[in-house]
Amino acid sequence: MGKIEIIPLGGIGEFGMNCMGIRFDDEMIIVDAGMGFPEETPYGVDISIPNFDFLDQYADELTALILTHGHEDHIGALPYFLKKFNLPVYASRFTIALADKRLSEHKMMDDVLLHRVEANDVSKIGSFEIEYIHASHSLVDCFSLAIKTPVGTIIHTGDYKIDETPVIGKGYDLQTLKKYGDEGVLALLADSTNATVAGRTPSEQAVIPAFEEIFSTTEGRIIVSTFSSSLHRLQVVFDVAHSFNRRVCVLGRSMLKNVEIASDLGLLKVPHNTLVELGESRTLDDDEIVYMVTGSQGESRAALWNMASGSYKGLAIEKGDTVILSARIIPGNDRAISRLIGEIYKHGGNIIEEKRRLIHVSGHASQEDIKIMTETVRPKFVVPIHGEYRMLFRHKEFIKNHVAGYNDENVILIENGDVLEIGKDYAGVVESFDVGKIFIDENGFDEIDYEIVRERKKLAFGGLITLVITIDKETKELKSAPQITMQGVAGIDPLNGFLKEAQESIAGAVLAMKPEDFKNKNLITENLRVHLKRFIQREIGAKPVIVPTVVEI
Ligand SMILES: [Zn+2]
């Protein structure tokens, strides 16, 4: 009797950083290596990734990295992962094309073994046999995984929604899932992102009528902003533009790149004579052009923000323009988007948001999709994955209340770092680790130590005080009054005598030191720091970073 261990490194109890180890005996495969968008961005952090050092204990067991799809929260940490563990990677052709882009940024294209796989291909990797199942999502060429092990079959949904009529490609391959369900599935690891949303997630085609209506009633320029990875949406814009005799100009680096990659692979079908370069777009009448641009989240470096607040390559939002924001608000971006909308209004543009019209649909399974998934696969155990704890919890509650045969024993909530052991008839968490995460500055692809981020936070909240004291080498007496300078410290008025009191207090502390204390300079420096810290806290309640220096002359 063997057992399987499911060990998530990220993506469970948080949004992003999806990464999971699946272990049997002394073999482990990894599913996805995603990045996250941490709250610490104001402190010079661009992205976060799971701390892959956690996998050191399994280093000899790692056999392969499987990517479910090409979203950044599933492949964004790929270069960092492969620098540490250079495993063979298995992914769809579009996922690989997107991964290539990231790997070439890190100049590591030549060192990586990429296996291009297609839906219904089966990879035999040690004791694991993995079938790639065509899944529908906001991106294309996405997989759910059927992972056969000697203990039983695990289904990992990846990100999914059940879309029978996507814009690009076929609907979700529920037939293959059902086949596994008939054979018997041990555990279903399922996307929880939309587990709080009732009903079914609409098909990607559902946005077409609203787009057609907007195009039919708009005379000015149309600017559509969406995620550059939302390929179904890009296809809709191309098709609707073509049928209303508008040409499409694509702006923004990631949007241009994705349109190029997806058309090269034949996934995106740009209608003949529809794509137009920026230069030529300027010669067209307002009712002959659509700009498809990056920046739906209000990103300050993206095309749309620049068009709204000033100009992007000479283009600016003006009266008569209609801007369609065809994307959801990613949590944390509300303010940036609000600011963006304000700028567009200020410059005379009209805005159409998803709140008002059906111009965006989610890429994730809502509750009724979750029900279909669970009933199709009929697993012994369900493990909610991908989402904040609230979503995982609601996923569990929904299944318990709406799918027969599921209860607290067979719907299992786990968190990052848990080791979930699954045998033929049981499942439970046997151990929990603290995996942690690593912050990255994407300019130099450098890691930023957590201590540095903490220091930056402290500086931002409390400001900085530098203290310099000069003492006589021989007598160990102060040669001059302690110098105190401050940056960004609240509550200190230079005129109210605070500085003088602080200087006197420090001078007193130096005087109170014994001659032998001065043998250890680090000790007196630290003592003075603590002394000043307590003094400031007592007097004004502030907690600045204090940097003391002791000079002997
Ligand atoms: Zn996704």
PDB file of C-alpha atoms in Angstrom, residues 9-220:
ATOM      1  CA  LEU A   9       4.478  25.673  -2.214  1.00  0.00           C
ATOM      2  CA  GLY A  10       2.161  28.515  -3.198  1.00  0.00           C
ATOM      3  CA  GLY A  11      -1.267  29.450  -4.524  1.00  0.00           C
ATOM      4  CA  ILE A  12      -3.275  27.994  -1.655  1.00  0.00           C
ATOM      5  CA  GLY A  13      -4.652  30.623   0.673  1.00  0.00           C
ATOM      6  CA  GLU A  14      -3.383  33.407  -1.580  1.00  0.00           C
ATOM      7  CA  PHE A  15      -3.815  34.767  -5.089  1.00  0.00           C
ATOM      8  CA  GLY A  16      -0.907  33.833  -7.393  1.00  0.00           C
ATOM      9  CA  MET A  17       2.373  31.893  -6.968  1.00  0.00           C
ATOM     10  CA  ASN A  18       0.776  28.587  -7.919  1.00  0.00           C
ATOM     11  CA  CYS A  19       3.190  25.709  -7.429  1.00  0.00           C
ATOM     12  CA  MET A  20       2.674  22.199  -6.095  1.00  0.00           C
ATOM     13  CA  GLY A  21       4.724  19.069  -5.526  1.00  0.00           C
ATOM     14  CA  ILE A  22       3.105  15.664  -6.019  1.00  0.00           C
ATOM     15  CA  ARG A  23       5.159  12.863  -4.526  1.00  0.00           C
ATOM     16  CA  PHE A  24       5.014   9.102  -4.687  1.00  0.00           C
ATOM     17  CA  ASP A  25       7.664   6.970  -2.995  1.00  0.00           C
ATOM     18  CA  ASP A  26      10.928   8.745  -3.805  1.00  0.00           C
ATOM     19  CA  GLU A  27       9.716  10.592  -6.900  1.00  0.00           C
ATOM     20  CA  MET A  28       8.248  14.056  -7.091  1.00  0.00           C
ATOM     21  CA  ILE A  29       6.778  16.025  -9.983  1.00  0.00           C
ATOM     22  CA  ILE A  30       6.032  19.740  -9.741  1.00  0.00           C
ATOM     23  CA  VAL A  31       2.923  21.316 -11.231  1.00  0.00           C
ATOM     24  CA  ASP A  32       3.354  25.008 -12.219  1.00  0.00           C
ATOM     25  CA  ALA A  33       5.881  27.604 -11.063  1.00  0.00           C
ATOM     26  CA  GLY A  34       3.950  30.844 -10.761  1.00  0.00           C
ATOM     27  CA  MET A  35       4.697  34.284  -9.454  1.00  0.00           C
ATOM     28  CA  GLY A  36       2.643  36.571  -7.262  1.00  0.00           C
ATOM     29  CA  PHE A  37       2.045  40.300  -6.978  1.00  0.00           C
ATOM     30  CA  PRO A  38       2.840  41.130  -3.367  1.00  0.00           C
ATOM     31  CA  GLU A  39       1.545  43.974  -1.213  1.00  0.00           C
ATOM     32  CA  GLU A  40       5.152  45.050  -0.765  1.00  0.00           C
ATOM     33  CA  THR A  41       5.360  46.657  -4.237  1.00  0.00           C
ATOM     34  CA  PRO A  42       5.703  50.180  -2.767  1.00  0.00           C
ATOM     35  CA  TYR A  43       9.027  49.024  -1.308  1.00  0.00           C
ATOM     36  CA  GLY A  44      10.746  48.276  -4.599  1.00  0.00           C
ATOM     37  CA  VAL A  45       9.463  44.721  -4.918  1.00  0.00           C
ATOM     38  CA  ASP A  46       8.063  43.785  -8.332  1.00  0.00           C
ATOM     39  CA  ILE A  47       7.006  40.189  -7.871  1.00  0.00           C
ATOM     40  CA  SER A  48       7.136  37.379  -5.373  1.00  0.00           C
ATOM     41  CA  ILE A  49       7.927  33.717  -5.991  1.00  0.00           C
ATOM     42  CA  PRO A  50       7.725  30.649  -3.737  1.00  0.00           C
ATOM     43  CA  ASN A  51      10.900  29.909  -1.808  1.00  0.00           C
ATOM     44  CA  PHE A  52      12.131  26.953  -3.835  1.00  0.00           C
ATOM     45  CA  ASP A  53      14.829  26.249  -1.215  1.00  0.00           C
ATOM     46  CA  PHE A  54      12.032  24.332   0.462  1.00  0.00           C
ATOM     47  CA  LEU A  55      12.471  21.670  -2.220  1.00  0.00           C
ATOM     48  CA  ASP A  56      16.133  21.056  -1.307  1.00  0.00           C
ATOM     49  CA  GLN A  57      15.048  18.178   0.919  1.00  0.00           C
ATOM     50  CA  TYR A  58      13.520  16.505  -2.152  1.00  0.00           C
ATOM     51  CA  ALA A  59      16.250  17.540  -4.607  1.00  0.00           C
ATOM     52  CA  ASP A  60      17.185  13.987  -5.572  1.00  0.00           C
ATOM     53  CA  GLU A  61      13.567  13.037  -6.145  1.00  0.00           C
ATOM     54  CA  LEU A  62      12.466  15.791  -8.542  1.00  0.00           C
ATOM     55  CA  THR A  63      11.738  14.441 -12.017  1.00  0.00           C
ATOM     56  CA  ALA A  64       9.685  16.937 -14.035  1.00  0.00           C
ATOM     57  CA  LEU A  65       7.901  20.280 -14.071  1.00  0.00           C
ATOM     58  CA  ILE A  66       4.451  20.291 -15.687  1.00  0.00           C
ATOM     59  CA  LEU A  67       2.847  23.604 -16.664  1.00  0.00           C
ATOM     60  CA  THR A  68      -0.943  23.727 -16.865  1.00  0.00           C
ATOM     61  CA  HIS A  69      -1.088  27.021 -18.790  1.00  0.00           C
ATOM     62  CA  GLY A  70       0.760  30.223 -19.592  1.00  0.00           C
ATOM     63  CA  HIS A  71      -0.614  32.770 -17.119  1.00  0.00           C
ATOM     64  CA  GLU A  72       2.053  34.548 -15.059  1.00  0.00           C
ATOM     65  CA  ASP A  73       0.700  33.149 -11.801  1.00  0.00           C
ATOM     66  CA  HIS A  74       1.517  29.702 -13.200  1.00  0.00           C
ATOM     67  CA  ILE A  75       4.748  30.227 -15.169  1.00  0.00           C
ATOM     68  CA  GLY A  76       6.156  33.553 -13.922  1.00  0.00           C
ATOM     69  CA  ALA A  77       8.645  31.916 -11.541  1.00  0.00           C
ATOM     70  CA  LEU A  78       9.870  29.463 -14.184  1.00  0.00           C
ATOM     71  CA  PRO A  79      13.333  31.014 -14.733  1.00  0.00           C
ATOM     72  CA  TYR A  80      13.946  31.176 -10.980  1.00  0.00           C
ATOM     73  CA  PHE A  81      12.795  27.587 -10.530  1.00  0.00           C
ATOM     74  CA  LEU A  82      14.919  26.244 -13.386  1.00  0.00           C
ATOM     75  CA  LYS A  83      18.010  28.105 -12.191  1.00  0.00           C
ATOM     76  CA  LYS A  84      17.715  26.051  -9.036  1.00  0.00           C
ATOM     77  CA  PHE A  85      16.384  22.735 -10.377  1.00  0.00           C
ATOM     78  CA  ASN A  86      16.905  22.258 -14.081  1.00  0.00           C
ATOM     79  CA  LEU A  87      14.085  19.770 -14.668  1.00  0.00           C
ATOM     80  CA  PRO A  88      12.554  18.866 -18.008  1.00  0.00           C
ATOM     81  CA  VAL A  89       9.419  20.967 -18.587  1.00  0.00           C
ATOM     82  CA  TYR A  90       6.194  19.639 -20.114  1.00  0.00           C
ATOM     83  CA  ALA A  91       3.701  22.143 -21.528  1.00  0.00           C
ATOM     84  CA  SER A  92       1.445  23.026 -24.456  1.00  0.00           C
ATOM     85  CA  ARG A  93       2.903  24.873 -27.427  1.00  0.00           C
ATOM     86  CA  PHE A  94       1.340  28.218 -26.484  1.00  0.00           C
ATOM     87  CA  THR A  95       2.444  27.867 -22.862  1.00  0.00           C
ATOM     88  CA  ILE A  96       5.947  27.106 -24.125  1.00  0.00           C
ATOM     89  CA  ALA A  97       5.869  30.120 -26.430  1.00  0.00           C
ATOM     90  CA  LEU A  98       5.028  32.337 -23.445  1.00  0.00           C
ATOM     91  CA  ALA A  99       7.605  30.572 -21.279  1.00  0.00           C
ATOM     92  CA  ASP A 100      10.219  31.125 -24.019  1.00  0.00           C
ATOM     93  CA  LYS A 101       9.630  34.838 -23.692  1.00  0.00           C
ATOM     94  CA  ARG A 102      10.425  34.743 -19.966  1.00  0.00           C
ATOM     95  CA  LEU A 103      13.382  32.386 -20.359  1.00  0.00           C
ATOM     96  CA  SER A 104      14.975  34.523 -23.047  1.00  0.00           C
ATOM     97  CA  GLU A 105      14.660  37.593 -20.798  1.00  0.00           C
ATOM     98  CA  HIS A 106      16.830  35.600 -18.394  1.00  0.00           C
ATOM     99  CA  LYS A 107      19.109  34.442 -21.229  1.00  0.00           C
ATOM    100  CA  MET A 108      18.608  30.794 -20.350  1.00  0.00           C
ATOM    101  CA  MET A 109      16.924  29.438 -23.471  1.00  0.00           C
ATOM    102  CA  ASP A 110      19.699  27.010 -24.357  1.00  0.00           C
ATOM    103  CA  ASP A 111      19.870  25.279 -21.007  1.00  0.00           C
ATOM    104  CA  VAL A 112      16.286  24.133 -20.695  1.00  0.00           C
ATOM    105  CA  LEU A 113      14.649  20.951 -21.930  1.00  0.00           C
ATOM    106  CA  LEU A 114      11.117  21.796 -23.053  1.00  0.00           C
ATOM    107  CA  HIS A 115       8.720  19.018 -24.050  1.00  0.00           C
ATOM    108  CA  ARG A 116       5.896  20.257 -26.239  1.00  0.00           C
ATOM    109  CA  VAL A 117       2.778  18.201 -25.549  1.00  0.00           C
ATOM    110  CA  GLU A 118      -0.752  18.240 -26.921  1.00  0.00           C
ATOM    111  CA  ALA A 119      -4.127  17.464 -25.450  1.00  0.00           C
ATOM    112  CA  ASN A 120      -4.581  13.718 -24.855  1.00  0.00           C
ATOM    113  CA  ASP A 121      -0.836  13.076 -25.065  1.00  0.00           C
ATOM    114  CA  VAL A 122       0.402  10.903 -22.235  1.00  0.00           C
ATOM    115  CA  SER A 123       3.826  11.364 -20.615  1.00  0.00           C
ATOM    116  CA  LYS A 124       5.286   8.520 -18.621  1.00  0.00           C
ATOM    117  CA  ILE A 125       7.559  10.031 -15.992  1.00  0.00           C
ATOM    118  CA  GLY A 126       8.836   7.383 -13.580  1.00  0.00           C
ATOM    119  CA  SER A 127       5.853   6.004 -11.692  1.00  0.00           C
ATOM    120  CA  PHE A 128       3.615   8.824 -12.903  1.00  0.00           C
ATOM    121  CA  GLU A 129       1.557   8.692 -16.081  1.00  0.00           C
ATOM    122  CA  ILE A 130       0.185  12.081 -17.013  1.00  0.00           C
ATOM    123  CA  GLU A 131      -2.541  12.785 -19.547  1.00  0.00           C
ATOM    124  CA  TYR A 132      -3.038  16.380 -20.656  1.00  0.00           C
ATOM    125  CA  ILE A 133      -6.735  17.219 -20.872  1.00  0.00           C
ATOM    126  CA  HIS A 134      -7.933  20.177 -22.950  1.00  0.00           C
ATOM    127  CA  ALA A 135      -9.340  22.775 -20.523  1.00  0.00           C
ATOM    128  CA  SER A 136     -11.217  25.994 -21.194  1.00  0.00           C
ATOM    129  CA  HIS A 137     -10.053  29.200 -19.496  1.00  0.00           C
ATOM    130  CA  SER A 138      -9.505  32.854 -20.450  1.00  0.00           C
ATOM    131  CA  LEU A 139      -6.225  31.814 -22.052  1.00  0.00           C
ATOM    132  CA  VAL A 140      -5.874  29.155 -24.775  1.00  0.00           C
ATOM    133  CA  ASP A 141      -4.012  25.853 -24.960  1.00  0.00           C
ATOM    134  CA  CYS A 142      -4.642  25.147 -21.270  1.00  0.00           C
ATOM    135  CA  PHE A 143      -4.588  21.757 -19.586  1.00  0.00           C
ATOM    136  CA  SER A 144      -6.177  19.946 -16.734  1.00  0.00           C
ATOM    137  CA  LEU A 145      -4.023  16.986 -15.730  1.00  0.00           C
ATOM    138  CA  ALA A 146      -4.897  13.361 -15.064  1.00  0.00           C
ATOM    139  CA  ILE A 147      -1.999  12.027 -13.027  1.00  0.00           C
ATOM    140  CA  LYS A 148      -2.043   8.258 -12.727  1.00  0.00           C
ATOM    141  CA  THR A 149      -0.008   6.875  -9.839  1.00  0.00           C
ATOM    142  CA  PRO A 150       0.243   3.373  -8.354  1.00  0.00           C
ATOM    143  CA  VAL A 151      -2.056   4.547  -5.543  1.00  0.00           C
ATOM    144  CA  GLY A 152      -4.736   6.055  -7.753  1.00  0.00           C
ATOM    145  CA  THR A 153      -5.516   8.852 -10.193  1.00  0.00           C
ATOM    146  CA  ILE A 154      -5.236  12.515  -9.249  1.00  0.00           C
ATOM    147  CA  ILE A 155      -7.047  15.108 -11.366  1.00  0.00           C
ATOM    148  CA  HIS A 156      -5.500  18.594 -11.187  1.00  0.00           C
ATOM    149  CA  THR A 157      -7.866  21.038 -12.916  1.00  0.00           C
ATOM    150  CA  GLY A 158      -5.359  23.860 -13.423  1.00  0.00           C
ATOM    151  CA  ASP A 159      -7.358  27.063 -13.930  1.00  0.00           C
ATOM    152  CA  TYR A 160     -10.623  26.317 -15.684  1.00  0.00           C
ATOM    153  CA  LYS A 161     -14.174  27.209 -16.443  1.00  0.00           C
ATOM    154  CA  ILE A 162     -16.594  24.939 -18.215  1.00  0.00           C
ATOM    155  CA  ASP A 163     -17.003  26.662 -21.558  1.00  0.00           C
ATOM    156  CA  GLU A 164     -18.721  24.624 -24.272  1.00  0.00           C
ATOM    157  CA  THR A 165     -18.340  27.440 -26.826  1.00  0.00           C
ATOM    158  CA  PRO A 166     -15.078  29.300 -26.373  1.00  0.00           C
ATOM    159  CA  VAL A 167     -14.127  31.762 -29.111  1.00  0.00           C
ATOM    160  CA  ILE A 168     -10.892  29.944 -29.943  1.00  0.00           C
ATOM    161  CA  GLY A 169     -10.658  26.158 -30.048  1.00  0.00           C
ATOM    162  CA  LYS A 170     -12.870  23.439 -28.660  1.00  0.00           C
ATOM    163  CA  GLY A 171     -14.892  23.333 -25.442  1.00  0.00           C
ATOM    164  CA  TYR A 172     -13.686  21.717 -22.231  1.00  0.00           C
ATOM    165  CA  ASP A 173     -12.956  18.027 -22.748  1.00  0.00           C
ATOM    166  CA  LEU A 174     -15.424  16.732 -20.166  1.00  0.00           C
ATOM    167  CA  GLN A 175     -15.511  13.363 -21.975  1.00  0.00           C
ATOM    168  CA  THR A 176     -11.979  12.507 -20.954  1.00  0.00           C
ATOM    169  CA  LEU A 177     -12.652  13.663 -17.401  1.00  0.00           C
ATOM    170  CA  LYS A 178     -15.741  11.476 -17.338  1.00  0.00           C
ATOM    171  CA  LYS A 179     -13.687   8.510 -18.573  1.00  0.00           C
ATOM    172  CA  TYR A 180     -11.387   8.932 -15.579  1.00  0.00           C
ATOM    173  CA  GLY A 181     -14.419   9.373 -13.329  1.00  0.00           C
ATOM    174  CA  ASP A 182     -15.774   6.033 -14.571  1.00  0.00           C
ATOM    175  CA  GLU A 183     -12.440   4.343 -13.888  1.00  0.00           C
ATOM    176  CA  GLY A 184     -12.276   5.885 -10.420  1.00  0.00           C
ATOM    177  CA  VAL A 185     -10.468   9.020  -9.280  1.00  0.00           C
ATOM    178  CA  LEU A 186      -8.706   9.201  -5.938  1.00  0.00           C
ATOM    179  CA  ALA A 187      -8.471  12.977  -5.583  1.00  0.00           C
ATOM    180  CA  LEU A 188      -9.624  16.082  -7.434  1.00  0.00           C
ATOM    181  CA  LEU A 189      -7.491  19.184  -6.913  1.00  0.00           C
ATOM    182  CA  ALA A 190      -9.757  21.955  -8.161  1.00  0.00           C
ATOM    183  CA  ASP A 191      -9.577  25.697  -8.910  1.00  0.00           C
ATOM    184  CA  SER A 192     -11.393  27.772  -6.260  1.00  0.00           C
ATOM    185  CA  THR A 193     -10.876  31.295  -7.638  1.00  0.00           C
ATOM    186  CA  ASN A 194     -14.592  31.826  -8.323  1.00  0.00           C
ATOM    187  CA  ALA A 195     -15.993  29.471  -5.679  1.00  0.00           C
ATOM    188  CA  THR A 196     -17.880  32.377  -4.089  1.00  0.00           C
ATOM    189  CA  VAL A 197     -19.719  33.184  -7.331  1.00  0.00           C
ATOM    190  CA  ALA A 198     -23.157  31.623  -7.878  1.00  0.00           C
ATOM    191  CA  GLY A 199     -24.322  30.103 -11.161  1.00  0.00           C
ATOM    192  CA  ARG A 200     -22.323  29.249 -14.262  1.00  0.00           C
ATOM    193  CA  THR A 201     -19.466  31.308 -15.673  1.00  0.00           C
ATOM    194  CA  PRO A 202     -20.617  32.644 -19.056  1.00  0.00           C
ATOM    195  CA  SER A 203     -18.900  31.458 -22.207  1.00  0.00           C
ATOM    196  CA  GLU A 204     -16.200  33.614 -23.799  1.00  0.00           C
ATOM    197  CA  GLN A 205     -18.686  34.163 -26.646  1.00  0.00           C
ATOM    198  CA  ALA A 206     -21.098  35.892 -24.285  1.00  0.00           C
ATOM    199  CA  VAL A 207     -19.363  39.230 -24.723  1.00  0.00           C
ATOM    200  CA  ILE A 208     -19.899  39.390 -28.484  1.00  0.00           C
ATOM    201  CA  PRO A 209     -23.408  41.012 -28.469  1.00  0.00           C
ATOM    202  CA  ALA A 210     -22.289  43.872 -26.224  1.00  0.00           C
ATOM    203  CA  PHE A 211     -19.224  44.506 -28.366  1.00  0.00           C
ATOM    204  CA  GLU A 212     -21.375  44.489 -31.515  1.00  0.00           C
ATOM    205  CA  GLU A 213     -23.806  46.923 -29.989  1.00  0.00           C
ATOM    206  CA  ILE A 214     -21.081  49.306 -28.877  1.00  0.00           C
ATOM    207  CA  PHE A 215     -19.413  49.164 -32.282  1.00  0.00           C
ATOM    208  CA  SER A 216     -22.699  49.737 -34.090  1.00  0.00           C
ATOM    209  CA  THR A 217     -23.504  52.880 -32.107  1.00  0.00           C
ATOM    210  CA  THR A 218     -20.059  54.451 -31.838  1.00  0.00           C
ATOM    211  CA  GLU A 219     -18.818  56.959 -34.379  1.00  0.00           C
ATOM    212  CA  GLY A 220     -15.559  58.037 -32.755  1.00  0.00           C
TER     213      GLY A 220
END
